[in-house]
mmCIF file of C-alpha atoms in Angstrom:
data_model
loop_
_atom_site.group_PDB
_atom_site.id
_atom_site.type_symbol
_atom_site.label_atom_id
_atom_site.label_comp_id
_atom_site.label_asym_id
_atom_site.label_seq_id
_atom_site.Cartn_x
_atom_site.Cartn_y
_atom_site.Cartn_z
ATOM 1 C CA MET Y 169 -55.869 -99.712 25.650
ATOM 2 C CA THR Y 170 -55.589 -96.990 28.239
ATOM 3 C CA ASP Y 171 -54.974 -93.398 27.296
ATOM 4 C CA ARG Y 172 -51.456 -93.587 28.784
ATOM 5 C CA GLU Y 173 -50.580 -96.772 26.848
ATOM 6 C CA LEU Y 174 -51.740 -95.149 23.614
ATOM 7 C CA ILE Y 175 -49.930 -91.882 24.250
ATOM 8 C CA ASP Y 176 -46.716 -93.633 25.294
ATOM 9 C CA PHE Y 177 -46.728 -95.874 22.191
ATOM 10 C CA LEU Y 178 -47.426 -92.879 19.942
ATOM 11 C CA ALA Y 179 -44.536 -91.017 21.510
ATOM 12 C CA ILE Y 180 -42.171 -93.680 20.334
ATOM 13 C CA ALA Y 181 -43.834 -93.990 16.916
ATOM 14 C CA GLU Y 182 -43.513 -90.222 16.530
ATOM 15 C CA LYS Y 183 -39.777 -90.738 15.948
ATOM 16 C CA MET Y 184 -40.806 -92.079 12.503
ATOM 17 C CA LYS Y 185 -41.538 -88.442 11.684
ATOM 18 C CA CYS Y 186 -38.096 -87.358 12.919
ATOM 19 C CA ASN Y 187 -35.945 -90.174 11.474
ATOM 20 C CA THR Y 188 -35.020 -89.642 7.859
ATOM 21 C CA ARG Y 189 -34.496 -92.136 5.123
ATOM 22 C CA HIS Y 190 -31.880 -92.353 2.441
ATOM 23 C CA SER Y 191 -34.522 -90.985 0.003
ATOM 24 C CA TRP Y 192 -34.986 -87.317 -0.866
ATOM 25 C CA THR Y 193 -38.218 -85.579 -1.751
ATOM 26 C CA SER Y 194 -38.860 -83.660 -4.921
ATOM 27 C CA THR Y 195 -38.112 -80.438 -3.000
ATOM 28 C CA ASN Y 196 -34.611 -81.679 -2.218
ATOM 29 C CA ARG Y 197 -34.995 -82.538 1.473
ATOM 30 C CA LYS Y 198 -34.609 -85.885 3.216
ATOM 31 C CA GLU Y 199 -37.804 -87.935 3.392
ATOM 32 C CA SER Y 200 -38.938 -89.124 6.852
ATOM 33 C CA VAL Y 201 -39.752 -92.746 7.632
ATOM 34 C CA ALA Y 202 -43.312 -91.645 8.398
ATOM 35 C CA GLU Y 203 -43.689 -89.999 4.997
ATOM 36 C CA HIS Y 204 -42.615 -93.166 3.261
ATOM 37 C CA SER Y 205 -45.094 -95.231 5.330
ATOM 38 C CA TRP Y 206 -47.886 -92.770 4.629
ATOM 39 C CA ARG Y 207 -47.450 -92.820 0.869
ATOM 40 C CA LEU Y 208 -46.958 -96.561 0.841
ATOM 41 C CA SER Y 209 -50.358 -96.825 2.586
ATOM 42 C CA LEU Y 210 -51.873 -94.456 0.070
ATOM 43 C CA MET Y 211 -50.531 -96.585 -2.803
ATOM 44 C CA ALA Y 212 -52.238 -99.658 -1.309
ATOM 45 C CA LEU Y 213 -55.518 -97.743 -0.916
ATOM 46 C CA LEU Y 214 -55.415 -96.546 -4.524
ATOM 47 C CA LEU Y 215 -54.745 -100.022 -5.894
ATOM 48 C CA GLU Y 216 -57.328 -101.742 -3.799
ATOM 49 C CA LYS Y 217 -59.952 -102.021 -6.576
ATOM 50 C CA GLU Y 218 -57.345 -103.119 -9.184
ATOM 51 C CA ILE Y 219 -56.104 -106.239 -7.367
ATOM 52 C CA GLU Y 220 -58.906 -108.547 -6.467
ATOM 53 C CA GLY Y 221 -59.046 -111.442 -4.071
ATOM 54 C CA VAL Y 222 -56.834 -110.085 -1.307
ATOM 55 C CA ASP Y 223 -57.464 -108.331 2.012
ATOM 56 C CA PHE Y 224 -56.421 -104.748 1.417
ATOM 57 C CA GLN Y 225 -57.328 -103.709 4.932
ATOM 58 C CA LYS Y 226 -54.572 -106.078 6.077
ATOM 59 C CA ILE Y 227 -52.168 -104.752 3.392
ATOM 60 C CA ILE Y 228 -52.784 -101.164 4.507
ATOM 61 C CA LYS Y 229 -52.104 -102.189 8.106
ATOM 62 C CA MET Y 230 -48.861 -103.795 7.032
ATOM 63 C CA CYS Y 231 -47.891 -100.634 5.185
ATOM 64 C CA ILE Y 232 -48.646 -98.506 8.274
ATOM 65 C CA ILE Y 233 -46.562 -100.590 10.696
ATOM 66 C CA HIS Y 234 -43.811 -101.998 8.487
ATOM 67 C CA ASP Y 235 -41.124 -99.523 9.552
ATOM 68 C CA LEU Y 236 -42.065 -99.143 13.246
ATOM 69 C CA GLY Y 237 -38.668 -100.438 14.231
ATOM 70 C CA GLU Y 238 -37.042 -97.488 12.506
ATOM 71 C CA ALA Y 239 -38.652 -95.246 15.127
ATOM 72 C CA VAL Y 240 -36.017 -96.798 17.416
ATOM 73 C CA THR Y 241 -33.129 -97.752 15.103
ATOM 74 C CA GLY Y 242 -33.421 -95.150 12.365
ATOM 75 C CA ASP Y 243 -33.286 -96.077 8.673
ATOM 76 C CA ILE Y 244 -30.499 -98.077 7.039
ATOM 77 C CA PRO Y 245 -30.757 -98.229 3.228
ATOM 78 C CA SER Y 246 -31.468 -101.730 1.975
ATOM 79 C CA PHE Y 247 -28.206 -101.819 0.023
ATOM 80 C CA LEU Y 248 -26.266 -101.188 3.259
ATOM 81 C CA LYS Y 249 -28.386 -103.200 5.692
ATOM 82 C CA THR Y 250 -26.671 -106.306 7.118
ATOM 83 C CA LYS Y 251 -28.190 -109.327 8.773
ATOM 84 C CA GLU Y 252 -27.047 -107.895 12.082
ATOM 85 C CA ASP Y 253 -28.870 -104.632 11.355
ATOM 86 C CA SER Y 254 -32.014 -106.606 10.542
ATOM 87 C CA LYS Y 255 -31.730 -108.451 13.849
ATOM 88 C CA ILE Y 256 -31.335 -105.223 15.754
ATOM 89 C CA GLU Y 257 -34.393 -103.739 13.996
ATOM 90 C CA GLU Y 258 -36.448 -106.861 14.590
ATOM 91 C CA LYS Y 259 -35.486 -106.747 18.312
ATOM 92 C CA ALA Y 260 -36.540 -103.125 18.488
ATOM 93 C CA ILE Y 261 -39.900 -103.999 16.857
ATOM 94 C CA MET Y 262 -40.513 -106.835 19.238
ATOM 95 C CA GLU Y 263 -39.650 -104.730 22.303
ATOM 96 C CA LEU Y 264 -41.906 -101.932 21.108
ATOM 97 C CA ILE Y 265 -44.838 -104.290 20.414
ATOM 98 C CA GLN Y 266 -44.386 -105.886 23.857
ATOM 99 C CA THR Y 267 -45.390 -102.557 25.387
ATOM 100 C CA LEU Y 268 -48.847 -102.832 23.856
ATOM 101 C CA PRO Y 269 -51.788 -104.381 25.698
ATOM 102 C CA GLU Y 270 -53.944 -107.160 24.279
ATOM 103 C CA PRO Y 271 -55.417 -107.524 21.713
ATOM 104 C CA GLN Y 272 -53.233 -104.939 19.899
ATOM 105 C CA LYS Y 273 -50.045 -106.800 20.832
ATOM 106 C CA THR Y 274 -51.239 -110.111 19.386
ATOM 107 C CA ASP Y 275 -52.733 -108.460 16.286
ATOM 108 C CA ILE Y 276 -49.588 -106.525 15.383
ATOM 109 C CA LEU Y 277 -47.273 -109.460 16.182
ATOM 110 C CA ALA Y 278 -49.304 -111.613 13.797
ATOM 111 C CA LEU Y 279 -48.991 -108.990 11.039
ATOM 112 C CA PHE Y 280 -45.195 -108.783 11.488
ATOM 113 C CA GLU Y 281 -44.871 -112.554 11.405
ATOM 114 C CA GLU Y 282 -46.949 -112.727 8.188
ATOM 115 C CA MET Y 283 -44.849 -109.945 6.638
ATOM 116 C CA GLU Y 284 -41.639 -111.652 7.619
ATOM 117 C CA GLN Y 285 -42.609 -115.051 6.280
ATOM 118 C CA ARG Y 286 -43.976 -113.503 3.060
ATOM 119 C CA GLN Y 287 -46.112 -116.519 2.226
ATOM 120 C CA THR Y 288 -49.530 -114.851 1.855
ATOM 121 C CA MET Y 289 -50.529 -112.770 -1.125
ATOM 122 C CA GLU Y 290 -51.126 -109.808 1.183
ATOM 123 C CA ALA Y 291 -47.543 -109.956 2.533
ATOM 124 C CA LYS Y 292 -46.168 -110.286 -0.996
ATOM 125 C CA ILE Y 293 -48.192 -107.320 -2.288
ATOM 126 C CA TYR Y 294 -47.151 -105.183 0.690
ATOM 127 C CA LYS Y 295 -43.486 -105.935 0.052
ATOM 128 C CA ALA Y 296 -43.774 -105.179 -3.670
ATOM 129 C CA LEU Y 297 -45.475 -101.859 -2.864
ATOM 130 C CA ASP Y 298 -42.798 -101.041 -0.292
ATOM 131 C CA ARG Y 299 -40.094 -101.482 -2.899
ATOM 132 C CA LEU Y 300 -42.084 -99.680 -5.605
ATOM 133 C CA GLU Y 301 -42.710 -96.672 -3.427
ATOM 134 C CA ALA Y 302 -38.967 -96.277 -2.868
ATOM 135 C CA VAL Y 303 -38.276 -96.465 -6.610
ATOM 136 C CA ILE Y 304 -41.003 -93.923 -7.382
ATOM 137 C CA GLN Y 305 -39.655 -91.604 -4.687
ATOM 138 C CA HIS Y 306 -36.138 -91.788 -6.061
ATOM 139 C CA ASN Y 307 -37.469 -90.960 -9.511
ATOM 140 C CA GLU Y 308 -39.118 -87.841 -8.000
ATOM 141 C CA ALA Y 309 -35.989 -86.735 -6.174
ATOM 142 C CA PRO Y 310 -33.282 -84.644 -7.775
ATOM 143 C CA ILE Y 311 -30.894 -86.958 -9.572
ATOM 144 C CA SER Y 312 -28.033 -85.151 -7.745
ATOM 145 C CA SER Y 313 -29.257 -86.956 -4.586
ATOM 146 C CA TRP Y 314 -28.607 -90.422 -6.171
ATOM 147 C CA LEU Y 315 -25.557 -92.432 -5.285
ATOM 148 C CA PRO Y 316 -23.643 -93.882 -8.249
ATOM 149 C CA LEU Y 317 -24.945 -97.429 -7.478
ATOM 150 C CA GLU Y 318 -28.530 -96.145 -7.690
ATOM 151 C CA TYR Y 319 -28.422 -95.676 -11.450
ATOM 152 C CA ASP Y 320 -28.493 -99.472 -11.782
ATOM 153 C CA LEU Y 321 -30.395 -100.206 -8.592
ATOM 154 C CA GLN Y 322 -33.281 -97.988 -9.699
ATOM 155 C CA GLN Y 323 -33.756 -100.297 -12.700
ATOM 156 C CA THR Y 324 -33.791 -103.537 -10.748
ATOM 157 C CA TYR Y 325 -34.925 -102.804 -7.136
ATOM 158 C CA GLY Y 326 -38.297 -104.417 -6.412
ATOM 159 C CA TRP Y 327 -38.482 -106.045 -9.829
ATOM 160 C CA GLU Y 328 -38.683 -109.607 -8.423
ATOM 161 C CA GLU Y 329 -41.295 -108.615 -5.789
ATOM 162 C CA ALA Y 330 -43.471 -106.915 -8.394
ATOM 163 C CA GLN Y 331 -43.829 -110.185 -10.321
ATOM 164 C CA VAL Y 332 -46.469 -111.301 -7.800
ATOM 165 C CA HIS Y 333 -49.313 -109.593 -9.733
ATOM 166 C CA GLU Y 334 -49.735 -108.271 -13.312
ATOM 167 C CA ARG Y 335 -50.782 -104.826 -12.074
ATOM 168 C CA LEU Y 336 -47.619 -104.516 -10.045
ATOM 169 C CA LYS Y 337 -45.497 -105.714 -12.974
ATOM 170 C CA THR Y 338 -46.839 -102.945 -15.199
ATOM 171 C CA LEU Y 339 -46.348 -100.355 -12.463
ATOM 172 C CA ARG Y 340 -42.762 -101.509 -11.948
ATOM 173 C CA GLN Y 341 -42.135 -101.313 -15.711
ATOM 174 C CA THR Y 342 -43.507 -97.746 -15.806
ATOM 175 C CA ALA Y 343 -41.284 -96.772 -12.899
ATOM 176 C CA LYS Y 344 -38.290 -98.254 -14.780
ATOM 177 C CA GLU Y 345 -39.182 -96.219 -17.832
ATOM 178 C CA ASP Y 346 -39.297 -93.087 -15.643
ATOM 179 C CA THR Y 347 -35.881 -93.959 -14.281
ATOM 180 C CA LEU Y 348 -34.433 -94.329 -17.766
ATOM 181 C CA LYS Y 349 -35.930 -91.013 -18.904
ATOM 182 C CA LYS Y 350 -34.478 -89.286 -15.807
ATOM 183 C CA ILE Y 351 -31.027 -90.728 -16.448
ATOM 184 C CA LYS Y 352 -31.209 -89.794 -20.145
ATOM 185 C CA LYS Y 353 -32.286 -86.267 -19.267
ATOM 186 C CA GLU Y 354 -29.309 -85.913 -16.921
ATOM 187 C CA LYS Y 355 -26.859 -87.142 -19.609
ATOM 188 C CA ILE Y 356 -28.289 -84.616 -22.088
ATOM 189 C CA SER Y 357 -27.983 -81.753 -19.577
ATOM 190 C CA GLU Y 358 -24.338 -82.674 -18.958
ATOM 191 C CA GLN Y 359 -23.436 -82.254 -22.648
#
C-alpha cells in the first residue's frame, strides 16, 4: 500500500469520527461511530481469554471495520434501518474497499463476507458484542436521551445474538439488570 493510498483511505474513514450515532455518552453528547467501534474492539480484547477456541484477532478486526460504511452513509439506528438502507450501506462499503490495493482489499472483503453470512463463531461473537456494546452505552447515557421504544428495546436488543456463548449470555443478563435498575431509578425520581 502506498502512502497516498493509505492516507486517502484514512481520510474517508476519518468521517467515522465525525458521524454520530443514535447513542449518547455518559456526558450527554452524541457518540461517534468511531467511538462505538473503538469500545467494541476493546470489549473483544478484554473477553479474549474468557472465550476459548475462536480467533480473537479476527474478531477484533471485524469490530474495527464493521461500521466503515457509516463513514460514507452516516448512522441509521437499527430500529429505523430498512433493507434499502442496508443495501446503500453495503454499496458504500464495497466502493470504499475497492479503493484499496491487494492484499488489503481481499482481506477486508473476506471479513465483510464472513460477518454478513454470520456462520462462523467469530462472526457470531462479533455481532453479539456489537449489540451488547450498544446496550451498555445506552445504560450509561442519561435516560432522558432514550426514545420511548428504547425502554423495551434495551431489555431485548442483542439477546438472541448473545446466546452464542455462555459468557455473552451472562454479560447480556447483567446489562438487562442494569437497564431495569436505570428505569426503576427514573420512576422513583419522577414520584
